[in-house]
PDB file of C-alpha atoms and ligand atoms in Angstrom:
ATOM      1  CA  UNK M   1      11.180  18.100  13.917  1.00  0.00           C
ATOM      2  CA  UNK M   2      12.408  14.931  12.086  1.00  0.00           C
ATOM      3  CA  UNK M   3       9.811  12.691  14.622  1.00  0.00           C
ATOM      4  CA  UNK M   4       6.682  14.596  13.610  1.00  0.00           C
ATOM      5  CA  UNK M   5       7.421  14.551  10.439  1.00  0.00           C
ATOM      6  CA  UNK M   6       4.150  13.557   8.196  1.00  0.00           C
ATOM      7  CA  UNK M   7       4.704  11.347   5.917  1.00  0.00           C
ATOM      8  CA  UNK M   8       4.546  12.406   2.134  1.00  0.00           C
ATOM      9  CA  UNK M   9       1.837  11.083  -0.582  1.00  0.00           C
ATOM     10  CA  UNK M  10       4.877   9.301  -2.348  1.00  0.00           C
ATOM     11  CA  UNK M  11       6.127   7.290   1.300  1.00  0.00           C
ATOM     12  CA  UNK M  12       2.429   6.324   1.572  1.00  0.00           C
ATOM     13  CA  UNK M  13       2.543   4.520  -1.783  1.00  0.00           C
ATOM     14  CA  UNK M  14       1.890   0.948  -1.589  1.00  0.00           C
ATOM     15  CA  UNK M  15       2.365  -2.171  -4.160  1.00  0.00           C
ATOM     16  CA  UNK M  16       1.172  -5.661  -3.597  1.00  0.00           C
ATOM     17  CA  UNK M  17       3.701  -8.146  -3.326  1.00  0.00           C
ATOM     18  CA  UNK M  18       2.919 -12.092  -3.535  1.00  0.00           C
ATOM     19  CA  UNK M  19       4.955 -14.966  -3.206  1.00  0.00           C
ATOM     20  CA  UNK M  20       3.792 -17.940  -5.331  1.00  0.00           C
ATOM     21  CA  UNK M  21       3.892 -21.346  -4.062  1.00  0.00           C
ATOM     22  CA  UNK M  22       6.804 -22.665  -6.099  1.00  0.00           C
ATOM     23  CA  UNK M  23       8.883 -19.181  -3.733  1.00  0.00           C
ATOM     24  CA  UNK M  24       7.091 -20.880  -0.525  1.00  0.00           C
ATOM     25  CA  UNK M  25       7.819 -24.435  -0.818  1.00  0.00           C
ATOM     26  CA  UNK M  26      11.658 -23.491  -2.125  1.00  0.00           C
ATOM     27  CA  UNK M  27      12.283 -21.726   1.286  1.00  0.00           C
ATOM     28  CA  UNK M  28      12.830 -18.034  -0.650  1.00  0.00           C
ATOM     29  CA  UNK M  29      10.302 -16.377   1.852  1.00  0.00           C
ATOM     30  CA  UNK M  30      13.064 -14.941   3.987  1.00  0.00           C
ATOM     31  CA  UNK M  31      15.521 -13.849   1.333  1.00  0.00           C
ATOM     32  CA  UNK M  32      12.422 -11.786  -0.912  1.00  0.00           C
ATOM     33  CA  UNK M  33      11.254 -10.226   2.113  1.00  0.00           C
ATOM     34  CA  UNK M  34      14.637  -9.536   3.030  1.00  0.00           C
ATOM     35  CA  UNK M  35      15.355  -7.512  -0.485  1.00  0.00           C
ATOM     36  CA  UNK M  36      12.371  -5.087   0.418  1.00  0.00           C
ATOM     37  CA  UNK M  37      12.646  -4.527   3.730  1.00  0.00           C
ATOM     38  CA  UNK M  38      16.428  -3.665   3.413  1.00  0.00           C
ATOM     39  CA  UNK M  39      16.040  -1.202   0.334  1.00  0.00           C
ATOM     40  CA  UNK M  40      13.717   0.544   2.726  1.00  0.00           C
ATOM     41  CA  UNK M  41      10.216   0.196   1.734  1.00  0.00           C
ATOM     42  CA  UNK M  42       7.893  -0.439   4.978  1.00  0.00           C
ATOM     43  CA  UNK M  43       5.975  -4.063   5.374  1.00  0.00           C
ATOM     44  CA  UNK M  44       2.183  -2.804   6.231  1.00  0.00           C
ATOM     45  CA  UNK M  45       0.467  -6.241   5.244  1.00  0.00           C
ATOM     46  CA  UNK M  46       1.089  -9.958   5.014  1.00  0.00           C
ATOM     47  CA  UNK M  47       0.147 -13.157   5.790  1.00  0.00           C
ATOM     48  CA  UNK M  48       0.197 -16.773   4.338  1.00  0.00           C
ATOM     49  CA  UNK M  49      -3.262 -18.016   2.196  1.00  0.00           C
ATOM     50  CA  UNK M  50      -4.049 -20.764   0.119  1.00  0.00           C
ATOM     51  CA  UNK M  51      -5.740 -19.357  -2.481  1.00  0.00           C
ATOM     52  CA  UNK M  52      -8.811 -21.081  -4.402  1.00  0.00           C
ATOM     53  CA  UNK M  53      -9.096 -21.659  -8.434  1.00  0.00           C
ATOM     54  CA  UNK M  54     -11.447 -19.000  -8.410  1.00  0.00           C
ATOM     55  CA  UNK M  55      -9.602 -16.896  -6.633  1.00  0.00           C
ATOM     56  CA  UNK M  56      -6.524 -16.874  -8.400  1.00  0.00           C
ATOM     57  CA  UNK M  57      -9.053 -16.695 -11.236  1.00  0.00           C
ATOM     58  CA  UNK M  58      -9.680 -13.004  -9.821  1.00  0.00           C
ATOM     59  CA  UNK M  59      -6.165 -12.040  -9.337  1.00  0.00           C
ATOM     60  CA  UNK M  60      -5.064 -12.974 -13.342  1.00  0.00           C
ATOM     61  CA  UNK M  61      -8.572 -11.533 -14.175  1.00  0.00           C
ATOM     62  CA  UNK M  62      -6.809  -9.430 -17.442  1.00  0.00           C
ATOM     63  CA  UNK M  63      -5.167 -12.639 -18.546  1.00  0.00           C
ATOM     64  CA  UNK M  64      -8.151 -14.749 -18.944  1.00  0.00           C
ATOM     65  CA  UNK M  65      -8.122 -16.108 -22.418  1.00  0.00           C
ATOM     66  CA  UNK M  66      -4.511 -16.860 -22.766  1.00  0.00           C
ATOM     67  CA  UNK M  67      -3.065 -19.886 -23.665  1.00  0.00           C
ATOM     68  CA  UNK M  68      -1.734 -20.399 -19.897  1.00  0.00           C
ATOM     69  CA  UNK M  69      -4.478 -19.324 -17.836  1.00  0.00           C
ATOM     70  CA  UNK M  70      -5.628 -22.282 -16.674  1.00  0.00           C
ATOM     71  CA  UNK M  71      -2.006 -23.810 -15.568  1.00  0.00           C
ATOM     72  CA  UNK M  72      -1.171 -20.655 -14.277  1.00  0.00           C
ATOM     73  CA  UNK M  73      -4.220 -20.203 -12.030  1.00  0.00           C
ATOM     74  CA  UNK M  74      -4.074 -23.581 -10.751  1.00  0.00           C
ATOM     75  CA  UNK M  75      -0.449 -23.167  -9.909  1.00  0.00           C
ATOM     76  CA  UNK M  76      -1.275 -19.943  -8.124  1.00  0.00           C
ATOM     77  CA  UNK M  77      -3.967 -22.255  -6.061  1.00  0.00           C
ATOM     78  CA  UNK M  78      -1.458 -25.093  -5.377  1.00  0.00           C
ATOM     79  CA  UNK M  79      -0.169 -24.214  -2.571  1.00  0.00           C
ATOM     80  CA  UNK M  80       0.567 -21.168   0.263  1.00  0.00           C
ATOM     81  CA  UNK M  81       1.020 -17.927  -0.896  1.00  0.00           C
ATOM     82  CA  UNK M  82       2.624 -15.164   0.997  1.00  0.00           C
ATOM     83  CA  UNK M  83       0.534 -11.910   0.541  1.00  0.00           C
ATOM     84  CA  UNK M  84       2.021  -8.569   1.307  1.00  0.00           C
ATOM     85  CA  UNK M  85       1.593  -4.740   0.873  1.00  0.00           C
ATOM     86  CA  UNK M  86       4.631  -2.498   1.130  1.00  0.00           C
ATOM     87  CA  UNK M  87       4.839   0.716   1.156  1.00  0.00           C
ATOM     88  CA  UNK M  88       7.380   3.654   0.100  1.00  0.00           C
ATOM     89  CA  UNK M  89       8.455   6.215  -2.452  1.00  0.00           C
ATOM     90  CA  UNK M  90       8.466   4.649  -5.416  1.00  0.00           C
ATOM     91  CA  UNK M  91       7.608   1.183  -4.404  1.00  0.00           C
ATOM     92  CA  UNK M  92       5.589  -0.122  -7.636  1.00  0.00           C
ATOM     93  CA  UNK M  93       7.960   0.725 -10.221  1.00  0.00           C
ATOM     94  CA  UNK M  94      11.353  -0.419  -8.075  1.00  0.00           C
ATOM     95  CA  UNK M  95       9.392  -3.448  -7.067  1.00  0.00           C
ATOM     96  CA  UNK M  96       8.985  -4.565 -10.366  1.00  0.00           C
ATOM     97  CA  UNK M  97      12.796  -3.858 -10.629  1.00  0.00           C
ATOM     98  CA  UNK M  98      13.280  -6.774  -7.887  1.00  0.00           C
ATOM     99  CA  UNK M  99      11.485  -8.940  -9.700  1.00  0.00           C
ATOM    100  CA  UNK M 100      12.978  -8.948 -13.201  1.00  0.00           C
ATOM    101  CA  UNK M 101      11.619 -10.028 -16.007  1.00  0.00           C
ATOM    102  CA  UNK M 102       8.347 -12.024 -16.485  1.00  0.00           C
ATOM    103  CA  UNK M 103      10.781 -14.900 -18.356  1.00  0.00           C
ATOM    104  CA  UNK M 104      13.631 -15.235 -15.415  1.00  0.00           C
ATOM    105  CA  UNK M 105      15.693 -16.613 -17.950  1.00  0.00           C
ATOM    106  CA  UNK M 106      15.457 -12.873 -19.562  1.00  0.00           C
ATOM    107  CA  UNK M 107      15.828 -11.526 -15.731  1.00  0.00           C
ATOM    108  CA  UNK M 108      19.328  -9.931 -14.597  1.00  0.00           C
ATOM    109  CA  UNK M 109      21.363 -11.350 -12.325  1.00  0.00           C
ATOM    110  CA  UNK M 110      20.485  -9.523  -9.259  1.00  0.00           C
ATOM    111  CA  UNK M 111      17.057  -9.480  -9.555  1.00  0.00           C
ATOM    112  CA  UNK M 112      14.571 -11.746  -7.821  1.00  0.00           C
ATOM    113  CA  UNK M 113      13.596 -14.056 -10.543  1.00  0.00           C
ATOM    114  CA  UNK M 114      16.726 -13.669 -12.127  1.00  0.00           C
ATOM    115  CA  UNK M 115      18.946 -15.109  -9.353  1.00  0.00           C
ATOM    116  CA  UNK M 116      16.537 -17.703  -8.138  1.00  0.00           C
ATOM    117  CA  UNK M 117      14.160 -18.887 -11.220  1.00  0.00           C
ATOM    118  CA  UNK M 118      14.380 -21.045 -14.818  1.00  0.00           C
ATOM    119  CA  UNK M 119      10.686 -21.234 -16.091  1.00  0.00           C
ATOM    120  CA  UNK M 120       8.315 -18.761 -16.923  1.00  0.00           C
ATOM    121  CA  UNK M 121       5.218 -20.788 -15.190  1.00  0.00           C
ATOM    122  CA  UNK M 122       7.609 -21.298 -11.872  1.00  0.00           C
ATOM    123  CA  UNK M 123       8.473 -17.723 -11.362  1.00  0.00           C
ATOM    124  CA  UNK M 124       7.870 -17.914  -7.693  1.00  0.00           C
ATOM    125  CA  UNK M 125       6.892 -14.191  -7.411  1.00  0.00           C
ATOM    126  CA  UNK M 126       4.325 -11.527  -8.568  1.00  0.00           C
ATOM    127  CA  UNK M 127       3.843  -7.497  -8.400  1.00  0.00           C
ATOM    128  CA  UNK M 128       1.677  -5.039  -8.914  1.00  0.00           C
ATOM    129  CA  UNK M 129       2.728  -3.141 -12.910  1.00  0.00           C
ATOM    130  CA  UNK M 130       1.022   0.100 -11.718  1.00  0.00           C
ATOM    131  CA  UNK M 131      -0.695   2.609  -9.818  1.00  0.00           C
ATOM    132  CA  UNK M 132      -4.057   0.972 -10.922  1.00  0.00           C
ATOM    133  CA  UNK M 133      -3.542  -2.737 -10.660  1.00  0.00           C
ATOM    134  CA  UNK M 134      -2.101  -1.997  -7.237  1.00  0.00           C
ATOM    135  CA  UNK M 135      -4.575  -0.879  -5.908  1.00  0.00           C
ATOM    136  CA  UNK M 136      -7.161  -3.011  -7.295  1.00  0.00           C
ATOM    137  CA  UNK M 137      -4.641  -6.232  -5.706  1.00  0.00           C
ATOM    138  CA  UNK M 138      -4.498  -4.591  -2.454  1.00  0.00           C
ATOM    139  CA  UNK M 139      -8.127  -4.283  -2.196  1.00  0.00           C
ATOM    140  CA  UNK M 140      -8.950  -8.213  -3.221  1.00  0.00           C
ATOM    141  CA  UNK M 141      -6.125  -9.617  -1.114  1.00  0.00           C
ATOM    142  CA  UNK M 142      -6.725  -7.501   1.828  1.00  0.00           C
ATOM    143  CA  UNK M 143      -9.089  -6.068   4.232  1.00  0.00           C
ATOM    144  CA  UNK M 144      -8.992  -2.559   5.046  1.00  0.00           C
ATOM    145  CA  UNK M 145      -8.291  -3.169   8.397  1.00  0.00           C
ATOM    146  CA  UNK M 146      -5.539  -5.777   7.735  1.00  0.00           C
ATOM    147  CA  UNK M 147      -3.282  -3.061   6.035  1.00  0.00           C
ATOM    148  CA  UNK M 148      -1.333  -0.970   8.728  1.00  0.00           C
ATOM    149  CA  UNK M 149      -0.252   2.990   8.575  1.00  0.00           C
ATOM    150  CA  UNK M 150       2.969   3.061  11.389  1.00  0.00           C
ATOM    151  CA  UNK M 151       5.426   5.597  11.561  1.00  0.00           C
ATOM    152  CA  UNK M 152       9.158   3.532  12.029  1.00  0.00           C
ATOM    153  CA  UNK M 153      11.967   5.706  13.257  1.00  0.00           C
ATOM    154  CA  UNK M 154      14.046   4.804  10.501  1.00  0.00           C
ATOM    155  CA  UNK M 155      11.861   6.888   7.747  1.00  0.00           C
ATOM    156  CA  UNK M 156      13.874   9.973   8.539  1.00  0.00           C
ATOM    157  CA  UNK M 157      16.880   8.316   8.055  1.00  0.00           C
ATOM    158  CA  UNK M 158      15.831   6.877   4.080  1.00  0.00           C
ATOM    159  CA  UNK M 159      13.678  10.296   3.307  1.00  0.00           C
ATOM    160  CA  UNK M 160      15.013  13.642   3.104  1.00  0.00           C
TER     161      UNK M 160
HETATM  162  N1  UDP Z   1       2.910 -16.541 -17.611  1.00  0.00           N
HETATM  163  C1  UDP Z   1       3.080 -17.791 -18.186  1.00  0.00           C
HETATM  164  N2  UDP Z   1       3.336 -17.846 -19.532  1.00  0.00           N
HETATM  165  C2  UDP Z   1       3.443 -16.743 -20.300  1.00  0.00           C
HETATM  166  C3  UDP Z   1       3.274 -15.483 -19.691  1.00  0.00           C
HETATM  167  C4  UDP Z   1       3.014 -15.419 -18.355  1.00  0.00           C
HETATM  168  O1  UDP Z   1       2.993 -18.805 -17.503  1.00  0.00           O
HETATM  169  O2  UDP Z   1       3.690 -16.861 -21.500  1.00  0.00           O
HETATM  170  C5  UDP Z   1       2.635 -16.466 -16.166  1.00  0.00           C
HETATM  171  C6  UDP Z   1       3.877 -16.019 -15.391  1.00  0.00           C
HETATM  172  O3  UDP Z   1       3.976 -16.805 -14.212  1.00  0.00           O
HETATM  173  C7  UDP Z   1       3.579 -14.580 -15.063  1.00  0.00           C
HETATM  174  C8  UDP Z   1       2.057 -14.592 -14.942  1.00  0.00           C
HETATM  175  O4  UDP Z   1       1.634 -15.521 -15.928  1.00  0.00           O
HETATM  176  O5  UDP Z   1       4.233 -14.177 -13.871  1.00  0.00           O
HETATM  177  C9  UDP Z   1       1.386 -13.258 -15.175  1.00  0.00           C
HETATM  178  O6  UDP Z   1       1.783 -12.769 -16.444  1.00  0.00           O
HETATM  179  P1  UDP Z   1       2.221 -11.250 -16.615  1.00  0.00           P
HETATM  180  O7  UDP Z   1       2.359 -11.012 -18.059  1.00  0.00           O
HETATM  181  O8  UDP Z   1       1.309 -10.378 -15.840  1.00  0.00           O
HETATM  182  O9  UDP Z   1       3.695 -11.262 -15.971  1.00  0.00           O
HETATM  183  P2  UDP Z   1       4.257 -10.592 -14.634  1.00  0.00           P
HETATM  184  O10 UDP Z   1       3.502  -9.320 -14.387  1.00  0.00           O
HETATM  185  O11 UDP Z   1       4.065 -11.592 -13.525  1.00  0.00           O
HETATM  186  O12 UDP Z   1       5.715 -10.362 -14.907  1.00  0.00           O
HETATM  187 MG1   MG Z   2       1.403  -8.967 -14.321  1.00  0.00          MG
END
């Protein structure tokens, strides 16, 4: 029956989501969120951190060396951060779709940083780019036991 219905490898896929401090402090919390949970994906992690220098020195690990490293990991450790997980079919690639481009002046309309940002530095939201660096995120943001597998009657109604 629909209700016992597992769910498949590709619902349990999961991305990791942040909102940077400039999205916090500009009151876009709500309105993100609102983009994922409404194309369906399922929120299984999140809460707010402040995240140190060397932290956010961790999470741009690959970019170290670049001209903007150093403004972009203090920016990351300005301020709150919202940290999430979701989870769906599809979720890493469509997430990036959200978010636009990394320039939001090259973002569509329509898309996160597209409809809400100017400057490349101040583009109030990052995603996992793959299967690899997802999982990688997930596992330096979060605990195992703060990422949650639920079942949510609506599944049968977004997967056939
Ligand atoms: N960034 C920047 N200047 C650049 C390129 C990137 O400040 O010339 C920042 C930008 O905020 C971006 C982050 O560094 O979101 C990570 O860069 P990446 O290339 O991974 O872009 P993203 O995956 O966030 O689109
Ligand atoms: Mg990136």
């Amino acid at each position: 029956t629909f209700v016992d219905q597992e769910l498949s490898a590709a619902e349990l896929e999961r991305t990791f989501i942040a909102i940077k401090p400039d999205g916090v402090q500009r009151g876009l919390i709500s309105d993100i969120i609102a983009r994922f949970e409404k194309k369906g994906y399922k929120l299984v992690a999140i809460k707010l951190v402040h995240p140190t220098k060397d932290f956010a020195e961790k999470h741009y690990d690959d970019l170290k060396g670049r001209p903007f490293f150093n403004g972009l990991t203090d920016f990351l450790s300005s301020g709150p951060v919202v940290a999430m997980v979701w989870e769906g079919q599809g979720v890493i690639k469509y997430g990036r779709k959200f978010i636009g481009a990394t320039a939001p002046l090259a973002s569509e309309p329509g898309t996160i940083r597209g409809d809400f940002a100017i400057s490349v530095g101040r583009n109030i939201i990052h995603g996992s780019d793959g299967p690899e660096t997802a999982k990688d995120e997930i596992a330096l943001w979060f605990k195992p036991e703060e990422i949650l597998t639920y079942k949510k009657e609506t599944d049968k109604w977004l997967y056939e």
